[in-house]
Coordinates of C-alpha atoms in Angstrom, one line a residue:
Chain A
M1 CA -41.0 78.7 -52.7
K2 CA -40.3 77.3 -56.1
V3 CA -37.1 75.6 -56.8
L4 CA -35.6 74.9 -60.2
V5 CA -33.0 72.1 -60.7
A6 CA -31.0 71.7 -63.8
V7 CA -29.6 68.3 -64.6
K8 CA -27.3 66.9 -67.3
R9 CA -27.0 63.7 -69.1
V10 CA -23.3 62.5 -68.9
A11 CA -21.4 59.3 -69.3
D12 CA -21.7 57.3 -65.9
Y13 CA -18.8 58.2 -63.5
N14 CA -17.8 54.6 -63.4
V15 CA -16.9 54.7 -67.1
K16 CA -13.3 55.6 -68.1
V17 CA -14.1 57.6 -71.2
R18 CA -11.4 57.6 -73.9
P19 CA -10.9 59.6 -77.2
K20 CA -12.3 58.1 -80.4
S21 CA -9.4 56.6 -82.5
D22 CA -9.6 59.5 -85.0
G23 CA -9.0 62.0 -82.4
T24 CA -12.1 64.0 -83.0
A25 CA -14.3 63.6 -80.0
P26 CA -14.6 61.5 -76.8
D27 CA -16.0 57.9 -77.7
L28 CA -19.4 57.7 -76.2
N29 CA -20.5 54.6 -78.2
N30 CA -22.4 52.1 -76.0
V31 CA -21.3 54.0 -72.9
K32 CA -23.8 53.8 -70.0
M33 CA -25.2 57.4 -69.5
S34 CA -26.5 58.7 -66.1
I35 CA -27.4 61.9 -64.4
N36 CA -24.3 63.9 -63.5
P37 CA -23.5 63.2 -59.9
F38 CA -23.4 66.8 -59.0
C39 CA -26.7 67.4 -60.3
E40 CA -28.1 64.4 -58.5
I41 CA -27.0 66.3 -55.3
A42 CA -28.8 69.3 -56.5
V43 CA -32.1 67.4 -57.0
E44 CA -31.7 65.8 -53.5
E45 CA -31.1 69.2 -51.8
A46 CA -34.2 70.6 -53.7
V47 CA -36.4 67.6 -52.5
R48 CA -35.0 68.0 -48.9
L49 CA -36.2 71.7 -49.0
K50 CA -39.6 70.5 -50.1
E51 CA -39.7 67.8 -47.4
A52 CA -38.8 70.5 -44.8
G53 CA -41.7 72.6 -46.0
T54 CA -39.5 75.3 -47.4
A55 CA -40.0 74.7 -51.0
T56 CA -43.5 74.1 -52.5
E57 CA -42.5 72.9 -55.9
V58 CA -39.4 71.4 -57.4
V59 CA -39.2 71.7 -61.2
V60 CA -36.4 69.7 -63.0
V61 CA -35.0 71.1 -66.4
S62 CA -32.5 69.4 -68.8
L63 CA -31.3 70.3 -72.2
G64 CA -30.6 68.0 -75.0
D65 CA -32.5 65.4 -77.3
K66 CA -35.2 63.1 -76.2
A67 CA -32.6 60.9 -74.5
C68 CA -32.3 63.3 -71.6
Q69 CA -35.9 62.6 -70.5
E70 CA -34.4 59.5 -68.9
Q71 CA -32.3 61.8 -66.5
I72 CA -35.4 64.0 -65.9
R73 CA -37.5 61.0 -64.9
T74 CA -34.7 59.9 -62.7
A75 CA -34.9 63.3 -60.9
L76 CA -38.8 62.9 -60.8
A77 CA -38.4 59.6 -59.0
L78 CA -36.2 61.2 -56.4
G79 CA -39.0 63.5 -55.6
A80 CA -39.2 66.4 -58.0
D81 CA -42.7 67.4 -59.1
R82 CA -42.4 68.2 -62.8
G83 CA -40.0 68.2 -65.7
I84 CA -39.0 70.4 -68.5
Q85 CA -37.0 69.2 -71.6
V86 CA -35.5 71.9 -73.7
D87 CA -35.2 69.9 -76.9
T88 CA -32.2 70.4 -79.1
D89 CA -29.7 68.1 -80.8
A90 CA -27.0 71.1 -80.9
E91 CA -23.7 70.7 -79.3
L92 CA -24.2 73.1 -76.3
Q93 CA -21.3 74.8 -74.6
P94 CA -21.6 76.4 -71.1
L95 CA -22.6 79.9 -72.4
A96 CA -25.3 78.6 -74.6
I97 CA -26.7 76.3 -71.7
A98 CA -26.6 79.4 -69.4
K99 CA -28.8 81.4 -72.0
L100 CA -31.3 78.6 -72.4
L101 CA -31.5 78.2 -68.5
K102 CA -31.9 82.0 -68.3
A103 CA -34.9 81.8 -70.6
V104 CA -36.3 78.9 -68.5
V105 CA -35.9 81.1 -65.3
D106 CA -37.6 84.0 -66.9
K107 CA -40.5 81.6 -67.8
E108 CA -40.7 79.8 -64.4
Q109 CA -39.7 82.5 -62.0
P110 CA -38.1 80.3 -59.4
D111 CA -36.9 81.6 -56.0
L112 CA -34.0 79.3 -55.9
V113 CA -31.9 77.5 -58.8
I114 CA -29.9 74.6 -57.7
M115 CA -27.4 72.9 -60.1
G116 CA -24.1 70.9 -59.9
K117 CA -20.9 72.9 -59.7
Q118 CA -19.6 71.1 -62.9
S119 CA -20.5 68.1 -65.1
I120 CA -18.1 65.3 -65.1
D121 CA -17.7 65.2 -68.9
G122 CA -16.4 68.8 -69.7
D123 CA -15.4 69.6 -66.2
N124 CA -16.0 73.3 -67.1
N125 CA -17.4 74.5 -63.8
Q126 CA -19.0 77.6 -65.5
T127 CA -22.7 77.3 -66.1
G128 CA -24.0 78.3 -62.7
Q129 CA -21.8 81.3 -62.6
M130 CA -22.8 82.3 -66.1
L131 CA -26.5 81.7 -65.5
A132 CA -26.3 84.0 -62.3
A133 CA -24.6 86.8 -64.4
L134 CA -27.1 86.7 -67.1
A135 CA -30.0 86.8 -64.7
G136 CA -28.4 89.4 -62.5
L137 CA -28.8 87.1 -59.5
P138 CA -26.4 86.3 -56.8
Q139 CA -24.5 83.0 -56.7
G140 CA -23.4 80.5 -53.9
T141 CA -20.9 78.2 -55.7
F142 CA -19.5 75.0 -54.4
A143 CA -22.2 74.7 -51.7
S144 CA -21.7 72.3 -48.8
E145 CA -24.8 73.9 -46.7
V146 CA -27.8 75.7 -47.9
K147 CA -30.0 77.4 -45.3
I148 CA -33.2 79.5 -46.3
E149 CA -34.0 82.0 -43.7
G150 CA -35.3 85.6 -43.5
G151 CA -35.7 85.7 -47.3
K152 CA -32.1 85.0 -47.9
A153 CA -30.0 82.0 -48.8
N154 CA -27.1 81.4 -46.4
V155 CA -24.8 79.3 -48.5
T156 CA -21.6 77.8 -46.8
R157 CA -18.9 77.2 -49.7
E158 CA -16.1 75.0 -50.1
I159 CA -13.1 77.4 -50.7
D160 CA -9.4 76.5 -51.1
G161 CA -8.5 77.5 -47.5
G162 CA -11.6 76.1 -45.7
L163 CA -15.2 77.2 -45.6
Q164 CA -16.9 80.6 -46.5
T165 CA -20.4 81.7 -45.8
V166 CA -22.3 84.2 -47.7
A167 CA -25.9 85.6 -47.6
L168 CA -27.7 85.8 -50.8
N169 CA -30.8 87.8 -51.7
L170 CA -33.5 85.5 -53.3
P171 CA -33.9 84.6 -56.0
A172 CA -30.4 83.0 -56.1
I173 CA -28.4 80.4 -57.9
V174 CA -26.6 77.6 -55.9
T175 CA -24.1 75.2 -57.3
T176 CA -23.4 72.0 -55.3
D177 CA -20.1 70.4 -54.0
L178 CA -19.8 66.8 -53.1
R179 CA -20.5 67.3 -49.4
L180 CA -23.9 69.1 -49.7
N181 CA -25.8 65.8 -49.1
E182 CA -25.8 62.1 -50.0
P183 CA -28.5 61.5 -52.6
R184 CA -31.0 58.8 -51.8
Y185 CA -32.0 55.8 -54.0
A186 CA -35.3 56.0 -55.9
S187 CA -37.8 53.4 -54.6
L188 CA -39.5 51.2 -57.1
P189 CA -43.0 52.8 -56.2
N190 CA -41.4 56.3 -56.8
I191 CA -39.9 55.2 -60.2
M192 CA -43.5 54.0 -61.2
K193 CA -45.0 57.2 -59.9
A194 CA -42.4 59.3 -62.0
K195 CA -43.7 58.2 -65.2
K196 CA -46.9 59.8 -64.6
K197 CA -45.4 63.2 -63.5
P198 CA -45.9 66.1 -66.1
M199 CA -43.1 66.8 -68.5
D200 CA -43.1 69.8 -71.0
V201 CA -41.0 69.9 -74.0
L202 CA -39.7 73.4 -75.3
T203 CA -37.3 74.1 -78.1
A204 CA -34.4 76.6 -78.1
D205 CA -36.1 78.4 -81.1
E206 CA -39.2 78.9 -78.9
L207 CA -37.0 80.3 -76.1
G208 CA -35.3 82.6 -78.7
V209 CA -31.8 81.7 -77.7
E210 CA -28.9 81.5 -80.1
V211 CA -26.8 78.4 -79.2
A212 CA -23.9 78.4 -81.8
P213 CA -20.6 77.1 -80.2
R214 CA -17.7 79.6 -79.6
L215 CA -15.1 76.9 -79.2
T216 CA -14.1 74.4 -81.7
T217 CA -12.7 71.1 -80.6
V218 CA -9.2 70.8 -82.6
K219 CA -8.6 67.3 -81.3
V220 CA -8.8 65.1 -78.3
E221 CA -6.1 62.8 -77.1
P222 CA -5.3 60.6 -74.2
P223 CA -3.1 62.2 -71.5
A224 CA 0.7 61.4 -71.3
E225 CA 1.2 58.0 -69.9
R226 CA 3.2 57.8 -66.8
A227 CA 5.5 54.7 -66.5
A228 CA 5.0 52.6 -63.5
G229 CA 8.3 52.5 -61.4
I230 CA 9.6 49.9 -59.0
K231 CA 8.7 48.2 -55.9
V232 CA 11.1 48.5 -53.0
E233 CA 11.7 46.0 -50.5
D234 CA 11.5 47.9 -47.3
V235 CA 11.5 51.5 -45.7
A236 CA 15.3 51.6 -45.8
A237 CA 15.5 50.9 -49.5
L238 CA 12.7 53.5 -50.0
V239 CA 14.7 56.2 -48.0
D240 CA 17.9 55.3 -50.0
K241 CA 16.2 55.6 -53.4
L242 CA 14.5 59.0 -52.3
K243 CA 17.9 60.3 -51.2
N244 CA 20.4 59.1 -53.8
E245 CA 18.3 58.2 -56.9
A246 CA 15.5 60.8 -56.9
K247 CA 17.3 63.3 -54.7
V248 CA 14.1 64.7 -53.4
I249 CA 14.7 64.4 -49.8
Chain B
M1 CA -2.5 91.5 -77.5
S2 CA -2.7 92.6 -74.0
I3 CA -3.6 90.3 -71.2
L4 CA -5.5 91.1 -68.0
I5 CA -4.8 88.8 -64.9
L6 CA -7.2 88.8 -62.0
A7 CA -4.8 88.5 -59.0
E8 CA -5.3 85.8 -56.3
H9 CA -4.6 87.7 -53.1
D10 CA -5.5 88.3 -49.5
N11 CA -5.3 92.1 -49.6
A12 CA -1.9 91.9 -47.9
S13 CA -0.1 89.8 -50.2
I14 CA -0.1 88.1 -53.8
K15 CA -0.8 84.3 -53.7
S16 CA 1.7 82.1 -55.6
A17 CA -1.1 81.1 -58.0
T18 CA -0.9 84.4 -59.5
L19 CA 2.8 83.7 -60.5
N20 CA 1.8 80.6 -62.3
T21 CA -1.0 82.5 -64.1
V22 CA 1.6 85.2 -65.2
A23 CA 3.6 82.3 -66.6
A24 CA 0.7 81.2 -68.7
A25 CA 0.2 84.7 -69.9
N26 CA 3.8 84.7 -70.9
A27 CA 3.3 81.6 -72.9
I28 CA 0.5 83.3 -74.8
G29 CA 2.7 86.5 -75.2
G30 CA 1.7 90.1 -74.8
D31 CA 1.7 93.0 -72.2
V32 CA 0.7 91.8 -68.8
T33 CA -1.6 93.9 -66.6
V34 CA -2.6 92.5 -63.1
L35 CA -5.8 93.6 -61.4
V36 CA -6.0 93.6 -57.8
A37 CA -9.5 93.9 -56.5
G38 CA -10.0 93.9 -52.7
E39 CA -10.4 96.1 -49.6
G40 CA -7.3 97.7 -48.0
C41 CA -5.2 96.0 -50.8
A42 CA -2.5 98.5 -51.5
A43 CA 0.1 96.1 -50.2
A44 CA -1.0 93.4 -52.6
G45 CA -0.9 95.9 -55.4
E46 CA 2.8 96.8 -54.5
A47 CA 3.5 93.1 -54.4
A48 CA 2.0 92.6 -57.9
A49 CA 4.1 95.3 -59.3
K50 CA 7.3 93.5 -58.4
I51 CA 6.3 90.3 -60.2
A52 CA 8.7 89.6 -63.1
G53 CA 7.1 90.4 -66.6
V54 CA 4.1 92.5 -65.2
S55 CA 3.9 95.8 -67.1
K56 CA 1.0 97.4 -65.2
V57 CA -1.0 96.8 -62.0
L58 CA -4.5 98.1 -61.5
V59 CA -5.7 98.5 -57.9
A60 CA -9.5 98.6 -57.4
D61 CA -9.6 99.3 -53.5
N62 CA -13.3 99.4 -52.3
A63 CA -15.5 97.8 -49.6
A64 CA -17.6 96.2 -52.3
Y65 CA -14.6 94.0 -53.2
G66 CA -13.6 93.3 -49.7
H67 CA -14.3 89.5 -49.8
Q68 CA -14.2 89.3 -53.6
L69 CA -17.8 88.7 -54.0
P70 CA -18.4 87.6 -57.6
E71 CA -21.6 89.8 -57.8
N72 CA -19.3 92.8 -57.4
V73 CA -15.9 91.8 -58.8
A74 CA -17.2 90.3 -62.1
P75 CA -18.7 93.6 -63.4
L76 CA -15.5 95.2 -62.6
V77 CA -13.5 92.6 -64.6
A78 CA -15.9 92.8 -67.4
E79 CA -15.7 96.6 -67.6
I80 CA -11.8 96.6 -67.5
A81 CA -11.5 93.5 -70.0
K82 CA -13.1 95.4 -72.9
D83 CA -9.6 96.9 -73.5
Y84 CA -7.8 93.6 -73.6
G85 CA -7.6 90.5 -75.7
Y86 CA -7.3 88.0 -72.9
V87 CA -8.6 87.7 -69.2
L88 CA -6.8 85.1 -67.2
A89 CA -7.1 83.8 -63.6
A90 CA -5.8 80.9 -61.6
A91 CA -8.3 78.0 -61.6
T92 CA -8.7 78.4 -57.7
T93 CA -12.0 78.5 -56.0
T94 CA -11.9 82.4 -56.3
G95 CA -11.0 82.3 -60.0
K96 CA -13.5 79.6 -60.7
N97 CA -16.1 81.7 -58.9
V98 CA -15.6 85.1 -60.6
L99 CA -14.3 84.4 -64.1
P100 CA -17.2 82.6 -65.7
R101 CA -19.5 85.3 -64.3
A102 CA -17.3 87.9 -66.1
A103 CA -17.2 85.9 -69.2
A104 CA -21.0 85.7 -69.4
L105 CA -21.2 89.6 -68.9
L106 CA -18.8 90.0 -71.7
D107 CA -20.9 87.4 -73.8
V108 CA -17.8 85.2 -74.4
A109 CA -16.9 81.6 -73.6
Q110 CA -14.6 80.6 -70.9
I111 CA -11.8 77.9 -71.4
S112 CA -11.3 76.2 -68.2
E113 CA -8.1 75.0 -66.6
I114 CA -5.7 75.2 -69.5
T115 CA -2.6 73.1 -69.2
A116 CA -0.9 74.3 -72.4
V117 CA -1.0 77.1 -74.9
E118 CA -0.7 76.0 -78.4
S119 CA -1.0 79.3 -80.2
A120 CA -2.8 82.7 -79.6
D121 CA -6.2 81.2 -79.9
T122 CA -5.8 77.4 -79.2
F123 CA -5.3 75.7 -75.8
K124 CA -5.1 72.3 -74.1
H125 CA -7.2 71.4 -71.1
P126 CA -8.2 68.2 -69.4
I127 CA -11.8 66.9 -69.7
Y128 CA -13.4 63.7 -68.4
A129 CA -11.4 63.9 -65.1
G130 CA -8.1 64.2 -67.0
N131 CA -8.8 61.0 -69.0
I132 CA -8.9 63.1 -72.2
I133 CA -6.8 66.1 -73.1
E134 CA -8.9 68.5 -75.3
T135 CA -7.5 71.0 -77.7
V136 CA -9.9 73.9 -78.3
Q137 CA -9.7 76.9 -80.5
S138 CA -11.6 80.1 -79.5
S139 CA -13.4 82.5 -81.9
D140 CA -14.1 85.0 -79.3
A141 CA -12.7 88.5 -79.5
I142 CA -11.9 88.4 -75.7
K143 CA -10.5 85.1 -74.5
V144 CA -11.4 84.3 -70.9
I145 CA -9.3 81.5 -69.5
T146 CA -8.7 79.9 -66.2
V147 CA -5.1 78.4 -65.6
R148 CA -4.3 75.0 -64.0
T149 CA -1.4 76.4 -61.9
T150 CA 0.6 73.1 -61.8
A151 CA 1.0 73.2 -65.4
F152 CA 2.9 76.4 -65.7
D153 CA 6.1 77.1 -63.6
A154 CA 5.8 80.2 -61.4
V155 CA 7.6 83.4 -62.6
A156 CA 9.8 85.2 -60.0
A157 CA 7.9 87.2 -57.4
E158 CA 10.5 89.9 -57.5
G159 CA 12.4 91.8 -60.2
G160 CA 9.7 93.6 -61.8
S161 CA 8.7 97.3 -61.4
A162 CA 5.3 97.8 -63.0
A163 CA 3.4 101.0 -62.8
V164 CA 0.5 100.9 -60.3
E165 CA -2.8 102.7 -61.2
T166 CA -6.0 103.1 -59.2
V167 CA -9.3 102.0 -60.5
G168 CA -12.0 104.1 -59.3
S169 CA -15.2 102.5 -60.4
A170 CA -17.1 100.7 -57.7
H171 CA -19.7 98.0 -58.5
D172 CA -21.7 97.1 -55.6
A173 CA -24.7 94.8 -56.8
G174 CA -26.0 94.9 -53.2
I175 CA -27.4 91.4 -53.6
S176 CA -25.1 89.3 -51.7
G177 CA -22.9 89.6 -48.5
F178 CA -20.0 88.0 -46.7
V179 CA -21.2 86.4 -43.4
S180 CA -18.0 84.4 -42.2
E181 CA -15.0 82.4 -43.1
E182 CA -13.4 79.3 -41.4
V183 CA -10.0 79.0 -42.8
A184 CA -7.8 76.1 -41.6
Q185 CA -4.7 77.5 -39.7
S186 CA -1.6 75.7 -40.2
D187 CA 2.2 76.2 -39.9
R188 CA 2.8 73.8 -42.8
P189 CA 2.9 75.0 -46.4
E190 CA -0.1 75.2 -48.5
L191 CA -1.2 72.1 -50.4
T192 CA -1.0 73.4 -53.9
S193 CA 2.5 75.2 -53.6
A194 CA 4.1 72.6 -51.3
S195 CA 7.2 70.9 -52.7
V196 CA 6.5 67.8 -50.7
V197 CA 3.0 66.3 -50.1
I198 CA 2.0 63.4 -47.9
S199 CA -1.4 62.2 -48.2
G200 CA -3.5 59.5 -46.4
G201 CA -6.5 57.5 -47.6
R202 CA -9.1 55.3 -46.2
G203 CA -6.4 52.9 -45.0
M204 CA -5.5 55.5 -42.3
Q205 CA -8.7 54.2 -40.6
N206 CA -9.3 57.4 -38.7
G207 CA -8.5 61.0 -38.2
E208 CA -6.1 60.5 -35.3
N209 CA -3.9 58.3 -37.3
F210 CA -3.1 61.4 -39.6
A211 CA -0.8 62.4 -36.7
M212 CA 1.6 60.0 -38.1
L213 CA 1.8 61.7 -41.5
E214 CA 2.0 65.1 -39.9
S215 CA 5.0 64.2 -38.0
I216 CA 6.7 63.1 -41.3
A217 CA 5.4 66.2 -42.9
D218 CA 7.1 68.3 -40.3
K219 CA 10.5 66.7 -41.0
L220 CA 10.2 67.1 -44.6
G221 CA 8.5 70.6 -44.7
A222 CA 5.5 68.9 -46.4
A223 CA 1.7 69.7 -46.6
V224 CA -0.6 66.8 -45.6
G225 CA -3.4 65.9 -48.0
A226 CA -6.0 63.3 -48.2
S227 CA -8.0 61.2 -50.8
R228 CA -11.7 61.8 -51.2
A229 CA -12.4 58.5 -49.5
A230 CA -10.6 59.8 -46.3
V231 CA -12.7 63.1 -46.4
D232 CA -15.9 61.4 -46.9
A233 CA -15.3 59.1 -44.1
G234 CA -15.1 62.1 -41.9
F235 CA -11.3 61.5 -41.1
V236 CA -10.1 65.0 -42.1
P237 CA -11.8 68.3 -43.5
N238 CA -12.5 68.8 -47.0
D239 CA -9.9 71.4 -47.8
M240 CA -7.3 68.6 -47.5
Q241 CA -8.7 66.7 -50.4
V242 CA -6.5 66.0 -53.4
G243 CA -8.2 65.0 -56.6
Q244 CA -10.2 66.0 -59.5
T245 CA -12.9 67.5 -57.5
G246 CA -10.4 68.7 -54.8
K247 CA -6.9 70.2 -55.1
I248 CA -4.8 69.6 -58.0
V249 CA -1.1 69.2 -56.8
A250 CA 2.3 68.6 -58.5
P251 CA 4.9 68.6 -55.8
E252 CA 8.4 67.4 -56.3
L253 CA 7.7 64.4 -54.1
Y254 CA 4.2 63.0 -53.3
I255 CA 3.8 60.2 -50.8
A256 CA 0.5 58.3 -50.9
V257 CA -0.2 56.3 -47.7
G258 CA -3.1 53.9 -47.7
I259 CA -4.6 55.3 -50.9
S260 CA -5.8 52.8 -53.4
G261 CA -5.6 55.3 -56.3
A262 CA -9.0 55.8 -57.5
I263 CA -9.2 57.7 -61.0
Q264 CA -10.4 60.9 -59.3
H265 CA -7.4 60.9 -56.9
L266 CA -5.0 60.2 -59.5
A267 CA -6.3 63.0 -61.6
G268 CA -5.2 65.5 -58.7
M269 CA -1.6 64.2 -58.3
K270 CA -0.3 62.3 -61.2
D271 CA 1.8 65.2 -62.4
S272 CA 3.9 65.1 -59.3
K273 CA 7.6 64.8 -60.1
V274 CA 8.2 61.6 -57.9
I275 CA 5.4 59.5 -56.5
V276 CA 5.8 57.1 -53.6
A277 CA 3.0 54.7 -52.6
I278 CA 2.7 52.7 -49.4
N279 CA -0.2 50.3 -49.5
K280 CA -0.6 46.7 -48.3
D281 CA -2.6 45.8 -51.4
E282 CA -0.1 45.1 -54.0
D283 CA -2.7 45.2 -56.8
A284 CA -3.7 48.8 -55.8
P285 CA -4.0 51.1 -58.9
I286 CA -1.7 53.6 -57.2
F287 CA 1.3 51.4 -57.8
Q288 CA 0.7 52.0 -61.6
V289 CA 1.8 55.6 -61.3
A290 CA 4.2 55.2 -58.4
D291 CA 7.9 55.6 -59.0
Y292 CA 8.6 53.8 -55.8
G293 CA 6.0 51.4 -54.4
L294 CA 6.3 49.8 -51.0
V295 CA 3.8 46.9 -50.3
A296 CA 3.5 47.1 -46.5
D297 CA 1.2 47.7 -43.7
L298 CA 1.2 51.4 -43.3
F299 CA 0.9 51.1 -39.4
E300 CA 4.5 49.5 -39.5
A301 CA 6.0 51.3 -42.5
V302 CA 5.0 54.9 -41.7
P303 CA 6.6 55.0 -38.1
E304 CA 9.7 53.3 -39.6
L305 CA 9.8 55.9 -42.4
D306 CA 9.4 58.7 -39.7
A307 CA 12.3 57.2 -37.7
A308 CA 14.5 56.8 -40.7
L309 CA 14.3 60.6 -41.7

């Protein structure tokens, strides 16, 4: 079974990203970039499927300029077998990303695609669902458990009220939630080995995909500040404030 | 322009998230149609017809839509959406699952989790875990949008008298099936619609100690939540998580107990009207957003609070 994992290069989750002073875009100058945490979980899940003997090959794809090869190498160091960079410096919105991934799916014919449920930059939570629609494949979003059995993927999903399990025909698209697994750290020998793993470079033109954005950013701004309140001395003072000042209990 | 809303429902009734979505539709302006797709969902359809401001209800009652599998519901939404200018759904796990799939079938973008309507084609939504608010303008003919429910005050569930129509078309992709569902049973209100929420963090030390919060919740009619730290530590199940990747809440009163206030937690609760923080670390970031902060050991303060209520 071949598994395709999509990974995205984003600002590291420890960085508090702010708008540029002219309000045109998020300020990413000199910001540390990393693999999106949900994508890292996707890589880990694919590698575990390979270690369990379920998957035979794990292919990692990322879309963007040459810098995203860094994130592909990270995934290769975690245990993926080979990488594909779709080279483009265009601004990619979820629909365009889904179209590019659909073209890669057509080319690679994976049995399972695993990707993050959202990237922590745009927080859109769309791409996996859109890819599934374009490819005509079933989707298991927000997965906390994935079992491959009898030609199906049984995916347990984190839903608002609890957990839901669905059975998906393969090939299928799975998007990861936080509790699917805890990704490993890449060992130094594996980081060295990853440098020698194969990496193909494709372009959006070669894939024949139109990537023009549909949404225009008018402006970006910081959220409304919430003023800090007061410290109360003890529980009695707290209850008094809630009853008589805020009037919420 | 007419607006289609995909209802959030459980076949028997309409969930309150739909009422917030209708409010967002009113902010855009236009005739509002609510689509109820389910199995044995006539009652939900009737409830949708009573929502204030809804002019039409479409009921698609078919076994294929029983568990609202996106492989079957998204093609239905895409088919109906061709006659509308907008398609809206609440940014719940159901809405987030189905709507992007429908948008891709329509070859249009989706705008996720809007918090404000600026004009007919321009919307605000949070990005970077709420650290940045982005204003985006859409050039698509059909605008597909999910709505952050806490940003729009619910319309009245009663008072409307919309016409109910049946939709015959059955889309059964036959590529996915429902297996099972584990839904937490509770007499307490739902986290996302409760007017009071009391949440515990890593400071609670274990799951048993959440009983202290439950006791207060019962007195205040509150829902009980948790930080990601408490969920990841295995104290409580994931459906209690409040935060950027969990549930977004904005109750009248939010009580954070033993929660330090990581950015991802703040993103899920900072729009609450009144925030109370109880934490023994006086430098905890949660105090920067709290209206009332109490620096105290929670194992003393929480029982004391319970007794005082």
